[in-house]
Amino acid sequence: MIALPPPKADILARRAEIVDALRAICPGEATISEPISLKPYETDGLTAYRQMPLAVVLPSTTEQVAQVMRYCHLNGIRVVPRGAGTSLSGGALPLEDAVVIGLMRLNRILEIDFDDRLAVVEAGVTNLGITRAVEHEGFFYAPDPSSQLACMIGGNVNMNSGGAHCLKYGVTANNLLGLRLVTPEGDIVEVGGAHLDAAGYDWLGLMTGSEGQLGIITEVTVRILRGPEGARAMLAAFKGTEIAGAAVDAIIGSGIIPVALEFMDKPCIHACEAFAHAGYPLDAEAMLIIEVEGSVAEQDELLARIKEICARFDPISMRVASTAEESMAIWKGRKGAFGAVGRISPDYLCMDGTIPTGELPRVLKRMGEMSDEYGLKVANVFHAGDGNLHPLIMFDANDPESFRKAEAFGADILKLCVEVGGCLTGEHGVGVEKRDLMTVQFKAHELDQQRRIKSAFDPGWLLNPHKVFPLADAAPAA
Amino acid sequence: MTTPLAPPDEAGVAEAIRAAAAAREPLAIEGNGTKRALLRPVQAARLLSTRALTGITLYRPTELVISARAGTPLAEIEAAVAERGQMLAPEPPDTGAIFGAAAQATTGGACAQATVGGIVATNLSGPRRITVGAMRDHLLGIRFVNGAGEVVRSGGRVLKNVTGLDLCKLLAGSHGTLGVITEVTLKVLPAAETSATVTVAVPDLAAGVRALSAGLGSPYGVTGAALLPQGHGDLPGPVALLRIEDFASSVAYRTGRLREDLAPFGDVSLIGAAASVPLWRAVRDAAPLAARAEEAIWRVSVRPSAGPGIAAAAEAIGGRALLDWGGGLVWIAGPATEAAHQAVVAAAAAARGTFTLFRGPEPLRAAVAVLPEEPAPLAAIAARVKAALDPAGVLNPGRMRAGG
Ligand SMILES: Cc1cc2nc3c(=O)[nH]c(=O)nc-3n(C[C@H](O)[C@H](O)[C@H](O)COP(=O)(O)OP(=O)(O)OC[C@H]3O[C@@H](n4cnc5c(N)ncnc54)[C@H](O)[C@@H]3O)c2cc1C
């Protein structure tokens, strides 16, 4: 279990009074203090870590958020913001002496403008909720994390989430125009707006991916895009991961940026096939799912070019969808990958490092060796075009030794990612999970530089203070 | 100012900054100085230039990344990626014509070349910004020296990275006030096989922006959407331009569909690649604005539907406008007076947009706010962020805001 900062005894002692004060701001059921009702907030998508909070508030306006923040600021109370709680890095993990601010009641869509191609939504609107609100005009919100049915735009902004289609459309940061936020001191400010590239420091860019360290986001202005005429996928299976990696390089080198380019290794292919019966080739060492967009004729032309490139790499098989249904069948296994691995092993850790794509064969080989050394299975599914790996390490949560090994294996994988020129996290964030690995990627003075920037926003280190930075010195940096 | 400092390496930059911080002697920061006349004049004891930090340090076409030291001429990078059929997608403008006279004066007549560090530090993007993102969206990694003389890295050389606070975004567009950028890693993309432009002769600017919105809201992947109020070629009135870049067959198909869809907005015609490429270069560099030497230039960014209102404000001060980014980016040329500036500021504020006084005589730039003021709580955070990166306040003081 990861270390959490010691709770402030005086805050714990004042719990009843604090709950009353919070209830005066967020009345009735919008302030939660009963243990049974607090229980759902003790963890997030990283369920290995649990901690009950002091209290939970569910404000329904920005003004309420500001009042709660001001009260907590004046009273030195720690705060943990929470969207849907799907973080895979423990980003929404509470603290014993912290108030959790849940944003789910801020769930209104405030404005949709198809001419200016933007939507203004509150932080608790789900990712898919935005697309649902604009799809009748053929528009969509581009970043599409697999958790999009549940995760909220406020969480997406704070994690700078990506999705299967970000090779073409970019991640959250590339699809935002403006934010309304509450500072740790309780002031309401707006950054960006309905326009591009606000002059001055790029607060919008700095807030994005800041993991709830700098402020509470209450409203987001996103860009919405008109969808393509159509999209279609193909599948190509290869005899080796190295060969599949070379095929990926050749596709991108040819000047084609497919809208999605997903890679699965053998253990993952087998898990998905057993689960989804998608017709994946079981003799393949590696498989690519490649999706292109455009009119039917354009799709045909692009798929023909890609097929021709893949054919140069001695594929075991290739399958080009000829209809939307066949495309869906190809995607079916990939979309169920996490569930499929979950069926083989009830417990798994999903890692998220990124590597330069050229390092793929070396990294997969080394990961295989580590898997043998640790005696734990690993399945790999990832966004091949951008090198964002998702190794799923399978373990047994009832066996503490197995969990310890899984964590050590995961840490070794991430160290390897950094060693080959990549990074600890491509889209899931540092959270508590990778906090202590930050020293692998950054030097002490670089982390201090980041801490000083956090201090500039949050001088008292009250906002999510136990995340992102190694704990030992996660104190106000002078 | 005494002789400029132009250290040959990053360690030299760090040393120069440490010395300046110890002596509390401010430094003016620049690459080759091509944008020295942008924003506010800096009062500094010495000039620190990154121009001697040159060279491409890594280029992996199949990984879509290129790294270069900050003083590398942008043209050198663009040539290197073009050789492999790739491009810097945000299409950064060449401000040579806008600042030409001023820049040449400071380099003794030689035509200075914009550096990649300068383009990142100013976060300037061209027409393709509307669909592919800004310079800052393509900045994957950065090395910079902060005001304490420490070398700090953020980001990396991979396309997806959310490890720690994103200092790449903070440094991009910070105009040398938070750190001196010494090396950048940029995302590159394949350059399209060919391109073409659909032109629509529109009755007025509002109709023009509606035509651009229809194009940008179509499934055809428009990569440039500009509006020339003064017309183009033999089209005298306002003309909307919509660019498609792709494989040849797609360009043919997509421009065909666009011509059909846009016919209701005005007379439609097609410009082939040979004329389309220089036309967009001109739009990128704001050439159609035809700003006279004595005129000031503003860059106003608003939601696209507010663009025509900004253009009307430009006309009211006796100026002219050029609209890009679907109508949302309005370049204005007009009288270099405080009254004209205040009118532009008021128009931008009324549209809840943003502005930059892009070019103007030094006294004007020193006297007025060249960027929008920030609300008090944000200004307080900004001051603390500045102190967190540049505790002694030696980096480009006053460049963006008076006293900051
Ligand atoms: C099955 C599954 C699949 C997933 N697939 C993907 C994927 O494909 N791509 C991807 O990128 N991620 C993925 N994730 C991870 C996760 O869904 C994303 O990180 C998501 O953006 C989190 O959103 P959330 O609303 O659940 O935020 P939470 O988990 O509640 O919070 C995330 C972080 O943001 C902070 N926070 C939340 N809201 C606010 C706010 N309004 N203001 C300030 N801080 C806030 C929290 O404190 C926390 O640090 C997946 C998760 C699961 C469980």
Coordinates of C-alpha atoms and ligand atoms in Angstrom, one line a residue, chain A residues 43-46 65 79-93 101-104 106 122-127 144-148 150-164 166 171-172 180-182 207 210-220 334-335 338-339 348 350 352 383 388 390 426-429 431-432 463-464 466-468, chain B residues 160 162, ligand 1:
Chain A
T43 CA -11.4 4.4 -4.4
D44 CA -11.3 5.0 -8.1
G45 CA -10.3 2.9 -11.2
L46 CA -7.2 1.8 -9.4
V65 CA -17.5 25.0 -5.5
V79 CA -9.4 18.8 -1.0
V80 CA -9.6 16.0 -3.5
P81 CA -11.5 16.7 -6.7
R82 CA -13.4 13.9 -8.3
G83 CA -15.2 13.3 -11.6
A84 CA -16.5 9.9 -12.4
G85 CA -13.7 8.2 -10.4
T86 CA -12.4 6.1 -13.4
S87 CA -8.8 7.2 -13.0
L88 CA -6.4 4.2 -13.5
S89 CA -3.6 5.9 -11.5
G90 CA -5.4 6.6 -8.3
G91 CA -5.9 10.3 -9.2
A92 CA -9.2 10.5 -7.3
L93 CA -8.0 8.6 -4.2
I101 CA -15.5 17.6 -4.2
G102 CA -17.6 15.5 -6.6
L103 CA -18.4 17.3 -9.8
M104 CA -21.1 14.9 -11.1
L106 CA -22.4 19.9 -12.6
E122 CA -20.1 21.7 -17.1
A123 CA -17.3 19.5 -15.7
G124 CA -19.5 16.6 -14.8
V125 CA -20.9 16.0 -18.3
T126 CA -19.6 12.7 -19.5
N127 CA -17.3 12.4 -22.5
D144 CA -12.6 9.0 -27.1
P145 CA -11.1 7.2 -24.0
S146 CA -12.4 3.6 -23.7
S147 CA -14.1 4.8 -20.5
Q148 CA -16.1 7.4 -22.4
A150 CA -18.6 7.0 -17.6
C151 CA -15.7 9.5 -17.4
M152 CA -16.4 13.2 -17.2
I153 CA -14.9 16.0 -19.2
G154 CA -13.5 17.6 -16.0
G155 CA -11.6 14.4 -15.4
N156 CA -10.5 14.2 -19.1
V157 CA -9.1 17.7 -18.9
N158 CA -7.2 17.0 -15.7
M159 CA -5.8 13.8 -17.1
N160 CA -5.4 15.1 -20.7
S161 CA -7.0 11.8 -21.7
G162 CA -6.5 10.2 -25.1
G163 CA -8.3 7.6 -27.0
A164 CA -8.1 5.2 -29.9
C166 CA -6.0 10.5 -31.1
V171 CA -5.7 14.2 -27.2
T172 CA -7.9 16.4 -24.9
R180 CA -13.9 28.1 -16.0
L181 CA -12.2 27.1 -12.8
V182 CA -12.1 27.8 -9.1
M207 CA -4.3 23.2 -16.5
S210 CA -2.6 18.9 -14.2
E211 CA -4.3 16.1 -12.3
G212 CA -6.4 18.2 -10.0
Q213 CA -3.2 20.0 -8.6
L214 CA -4.0 23.6 -9.7
G215 CA -7.7 24.3 -9.4
I216 CA -11.2 22.8 -9.7
I217 CA -12.5 23.0 -13.2
T218 CA -16.3 23.6 -13.4
E219 CA -16.9 24.4 -17.1
V220 CA -15.1 23.4 -20.3
R334 CA -10.1 -4.8 -29.2
K335 CA -12.8 -2.9 -27.4
F338 CA -9.7 -5.2 -20.7
G339 CA -12.7 -7.3 -20.0
Y348 CA -4.6 -7.0 -13.5
C350 CA -2.9 -1.6 -16.6
D352 CA 0.6 3.2 -19.6
H383 CA -1.9 2.6 -29.7
N388 CA 1.6 4.4 -26.0
H390 CA -0.8 -0.7 -22.3
G426 CA 1.0 8.5 -22.0
E427 CA -2.6 9.1 -20.9
H428 CA -3.5 7.7 -17.5
G429 CA -1.6 10.2 -15.4
G431 CA -1.7 9.9 -9.7
V432 CA -0.5 8.1 -6.6
L463 CA -5.3 20.4 -3.4
N464 CA -4.7 16.7 -4.1
H466 CA -0.5 13.3 -2.2
K467 CA -0.4 12.8 -6.0
V468 CA 2.1 13.4 -8.8
Chain B
K160 CA 1.8 11.0 -26.0
V162 CA 1.1 13.3 -19.5
Ligands
LIG1 C1 -12.1 0.7 -18.3 C2 -11.3 2.0 -18.4 C3 -10.8 2.4 -19.6 C4 -10.1 3.6 -19.7 N1 -9.6 4.0 -21.0 C5 -8.9 5.1 -21.1 C6 -8.4 5.5 -22.4 O1 -8.7 4.9 -23.4 N2 -7.7 6.7 -22.4 C7 -7.4 7.4 -21.3 O2 -6.8 8.4 -21.5 N3 -7.9 7.1 -20.1 C8 -8.6 5.9 -19.9 N4 -9.1 5.5 -18.7 C9 -8.7 6.4 -17.5 C10 -9.8 7.4 -17.1 O3 -11.0 7.0 -17.6 C11 -9.4 8.8 -17.5 O4 -8.3 9.2 -16.8 C12 -10.6 9.8 -17.3 O5 -10.2 11.1 -17.9 C13 -10.9 10.1 -15.8 O6 -12.1 10.8 -15.8 P1 -13.0 10.8 -14.5 O7 -14.1 11.7 -14.7 O8 -13.3 9.4 -14.1 O9 -12.0 11.5 -13.4 P2 -11.6 11.0 -12.0 O10 -11.0 9.6 -12.1 O11 -12.7 11.2 -11.0 O12 -10.4 12.0 -11.7 C14 -9.2 12.0 -12.5 C15 -8.3 13.1 -11.9 O13 -8.7 14.4 -12.2 C16 -9.1 15.1 -11.0 N5 -10.3 15.8 -11.3 C17 -11.5 15.2 -11.8 N6 -12.4 16.1 -12.1 C18 -11.8 17.3 -11.8 C19 -12.2 18.7 -11.9 N7 -13.4 19.0 -12.4 N8 -11.4 19.7 -11.5 C20 -10.2 19.4 -11.0 N9 -9.7 18.1 -10.9 C21 -10.5 17.1 -11.3 C22 -9.1 14.1 -9.9 O14 -8.7 14.6 -8.7 C23 -8.1 13.1 -10.4 O15 -6.8 13.5 -10.1 C24 -9.8 4.4 -18.6 C25 -10.3 4.0 -17.4 C26 -11.0 2.8 -17.3 C27 -11.6 2.4 -15.9

